């Protein structure tokens, strides 16, 4: 009974700091993160039809590098996977891996599209290039907010891990100091 009560007290004491960390100012709530990620997904969805209009295979006939075709394939795939990654993050906004995946996919899409925009301007349609750049610029603020959320989330996860590790060490120490239950003495062979 004593061990059970001690364990309950230690467990409650170890959860309290975690609850305090989850309520830290500066870290957005799950609701705010979900709104941000939904906005990112919507903005990224606007990129998809624009990417569909890019025709890098036609550029090659005009003297463009074959690299544009590979970049278009990458941009096309990334535009689709940003949405899937964002959906995962909306479902589980506290998952650092989901947040990192969404951020890196979004960043990769921007890098590839920036290069493609130059090709669009030179070999296809300057107005389409301007439109792509405009949509990317709209995503910039959301991407920066997501980046800040990643930093905040990583900080909280590190603090949670530190608290859990300290509590685990404290629990081990407390348990090791408890008197062990007396072993029943073995009776001698004759009774």
Coordinates of C-alpha atoms in Angstrom, one line a residue:
X1 CA 0.0 0.0 0.0
X2 CA 2.8 2.4 0.9
X3 CA 4.6 1.7 -2.4
X4 CA 1.3 2.3 -4.4
X5 CA 0.7 5.6 -2.7
X6 CA 4.3 6.7 -3.1
X7 CA 4.1 5.8 -6.8
X8 CA 0.9 7.8 -7.3
X9 CA 2.4 10.9 -5.6
X10 CA 5.5 10.6 -7.7
X11 CA 3.4 10.2 -10.9
X12 CA 1.3 13.2 -10.1
X13 CA 4.4 15.3 -9.3
X14 CA 6.0 14.3 -12.6
X15 CA 2.9 15.3 -14.6
X16 CA 2.4 18.7 -13.1
X17 CA 5.6 20.3 -14.8
X18 CA 4.5 18.8 -18.1
X19 CA 1.1 20.5 -17.9
X20 CA 2.8 23.8 -17.1
X21 CA 5.0 23.4 -20.1
X22 CA 2.1 22.8 -22.4
X23 CA 0.5 26.0 -21.3
X24 CA 3.6 28.2 -21.9
X25 CA 3.0 31.6 -23.4
X26 CA 4.4 31.9 -26.9
X27 CA 3.6 28.4 -28.0
X28 CA 0.5 28.4 -30.2
X29 CA -2.4 26.3 -29.2
X30 CA -3.4 23.2 -31.3
X31 CA -6.3 25.2 -32.6
X32 CA -4.0 28.1 -33.8
X33 CA -1.6 25.6 -35.4
X34 CA -4.4 23.8 -37.2
X35 CA -5.6 27.2 -38.6
X36 CA -2.1 28.0 -39.7
X37 CA -1.6 24.7 -41.4
X38 CA -5.0 24.8 -43.1
X39 CA -4.0 28.2 -44.5
X40 CA -0.7 26.8 -45.7
X41 CA -2.5 23.8 -47.4
X42 CA -5.0 26.2 -49.0
X43 CA -2.3 28.4 -50.3
X44 CA -0.3 25.4 -51.6
X45 CA -3.4 24.1 -53.3
X46 CA -3.5 27.3 -55.3
X47 CA 0.0 26.4 -56.6
X48 CA -1.1 23.0 -58.0
X49 CA -3.1 24.4 -61.0
X50 CA -0.3 26.9 -61.8
X51 CA 2.3 24.1 -61.8
X52 CA 0.0 22.1 -64.2
X53 CA 0.2 25.1 -66.6
X54 CA 4.0 24.9 -66.8
X55 CA 5.3 23.0 -69.9
X56 CA 9.0 22.4 -69.5
X57 CA 9.1 19.8 -72.2
X58 CA 8.2 22.5 -74.7
X59 CA 11.0 24.6 -73.4
X60 CA 13.6 22.0 -74.2
X61 CA 12.7 22.5 -77.9
X62 CA 13.5 26.2 -77.4
X63 CA 16.9 25.4 -76.0
X64 CA 16.2 25.1 -72.3
X65 CA 18.0 22.5 -70.1
X66 CA 16.4 19.1 -69.4
X67 CA 16.9 20.0 -65.8
X68 CA 13.6 22.0 -66.0
X69 CA 11.7 18.9 -66.7
X70 CA 13.2 17.2 -63.6
X71 CA 12.4 20.3 -61.5
X72 CA 8.8 20.3 -62.8
X73 CA 8.4 16.7 -61.8
X74 CA 9.7 17.5 -58.4
X75 CA 7.5 20.6 -58.0
X76 CA 4.5 18.6 -59.2
X77 CA 5.1 15.9 -56.6
X78 CA 5.9 18.3 -53.8
X79 CA 2.8 20.4 -54.4
X80 CA 0.8 17.2 -53.9
X81 CA 2.6 16.0 -50.9
X82 CA 2.6 19.3 -49.1
X83 CA -1.2 18.8 -48.8
X84 CA -0.8 15.3 -47.4
X85 CA 1.8 16.4 -45.0
X86 CA -0.3 19.4 -43.9
X87 CA -3.3 17.1 -43.3
X88 CA -1.1 15.0 -41.0
X89 CA 0.0 18.0 -39.1
X90 CA -3.6 19.2 -38.7
X91 CA -4.6 15.9 -37.2
X92 CA -1.6 15.9 -34.8
X93 CA -0.2 19.4 -34.4
X94 CA 1.9 18.4 -31.4
X95 CA 4.0 16.0 -33.5
X96 CA 7.4 17.5 -34.2
X97 CA 8.0 15.0 -37.0
X98 CA 4.8 16.1 -38.8
X99 CA 5.6 19.8 -38.4
X100 CA 9.2 19.2 -39.7
X101 CA 7.9 17.2 -42.7
X102 CA 5.4 19.9 -43.6
X103 CA 8.0 22.7 -43.3
X104 CA 10.7 21.0 -45.3
X105 CA 8.3 20.0 -48.1
X106 CA 7.0 23.5 -48.3
X107 CA 10.5 24.9 -48.3
X108 CA 11.6 22.4 -51.0
X109 CA 8.6 23.3 -53.1
X110 CA 9.6 27.0 -52.9
X111 CA 13.2 26.3 -53.9
X112 CA 12.2 24.2 -56.9
X113 CA 9.5 26.7 -58.0
X114 CA 11.8 29.6 -57.7
X115 CA 14.1 28.0 -60.3
X116 CA 11.1 27.0 -62.5
X117 CA 9.8 30.6 -62.4
X118 CA 12.9 31.8 -64.2
X119 CA 12.3 29.2 -66.9
X120 CA 8.6 30.1 -67.1
X121 CA 9.5 33.8 -67.5
X122 CA 12.1 33.1 -70.2
X123 CA 10.5 30.2 -72.2
X124 CA 6.8 30.3 -71.6
X125 CA 4.8 33.2 -70.1
X126 CA 6.1 36.1 -67.9
X127 CA 2.5 36.6 -66.5
X128 CA 2.4 33.0 -65.3
X129 CA 5.8 33.5 -63.7
X130 CA 4.6 36.6 -61.9
X131 CA 1.5 34.8 -60.7
X132 CA 3.6 31.9 -59.3
X133 CA 5.9 34.3 -57.6
X134 CA 2.9 36.1 -56.1
X135 CA 1.4 32.9 -54.7
X136 CA 4.8 31.9 -53.2
X137 CA 5.0 35.4 -51.6
X138 CA 1.6 34.8 -50.0
X139 CA 3.0 31.6 -48.5
X140 CA 6.0 33.4 -47.0
X141 CA 4.3 34.7 -43.9
X142 CA 2.7 31.4 -43.1
X143 CA 5.9 29.5 -43.7
X144 CA 7.7 31.8 -41.2
X145 CA 5.0 31.2 -38.6
X146 CA 5.4 27.5 -39.2
X147 CA 9.1 27.9 -38.7
X148 CA 8.6 29.7 -35.4
X149 CA 6.2 27.1 -34.3
X150 CA 8.8 24.4 -35.1
X151 CA 11.4 26.2 -32.9
X152 CA 8.8 26.6 -30.1
X153 CA 7.6 23.0 -30.3
X154 CA 11.2 21.7 -30.3
X155 CA 12.0 23.8 -27.2
X156 CA 8.9 22.5 -25.4
X157 CA 9.7 18.9 -26.4
X158 CA 13.3 19.3 -25.1
X159 CA 12.0 20.7 -21.8
X160 CA 9.4 17.9 -21.5
X161 CA 12.1 15.3 -22.1
X162 CA 14.4 17.0 -19.5
X163 CA 11.5 17.0 -16.9
X164 CA 10.6 13.4 -17.6
X165 CA 14.3 12.4 -17.3
X166 CA 14.7 14.2 -14.0
X167 CA 11.5 12.8 -12.6
X168 CA 12.5 9.3 -13.7
X169 CA 15.9 9.7 -12.0
X170 CA 14.1 11.0 -8.9
X171 CA 11.7 8.1 -8.9
X172 CA 14.5 5.6 -9.3
X173 CA 16.3 7.2 -6.4
X174 CA 13.2 7.2 -4.2
X175 CA 12.4 3.5 -5.0
X176 CA 16.0 2.5 -4.4
X177 CA 15.8 4.0 -0.9
X178 CA 12.7 2.1 0.1
X179 CA 13.3 -0.8 2.4
X180 CA 13.0 -4.0 0.5
X181 CA 10.4 -6.5 1.7
X182 CA 11.9 -9.0 4.1
X183 CA 12.5 -12.3 2.4
X184 CA 10.8 -15.2 4.3
X185 CA 13.3 -17.3 6.0
X186 CA 13.6 -20.8 4.7
X187 CA 12.9 -23.5 7.2
X188 CA 15.5 -26.1 7.8
X189 CA 14.9 -29.5 6.2
X190 CA 13.6 -31.1 9.5
X191 CA 10.3 -30.1 11.1

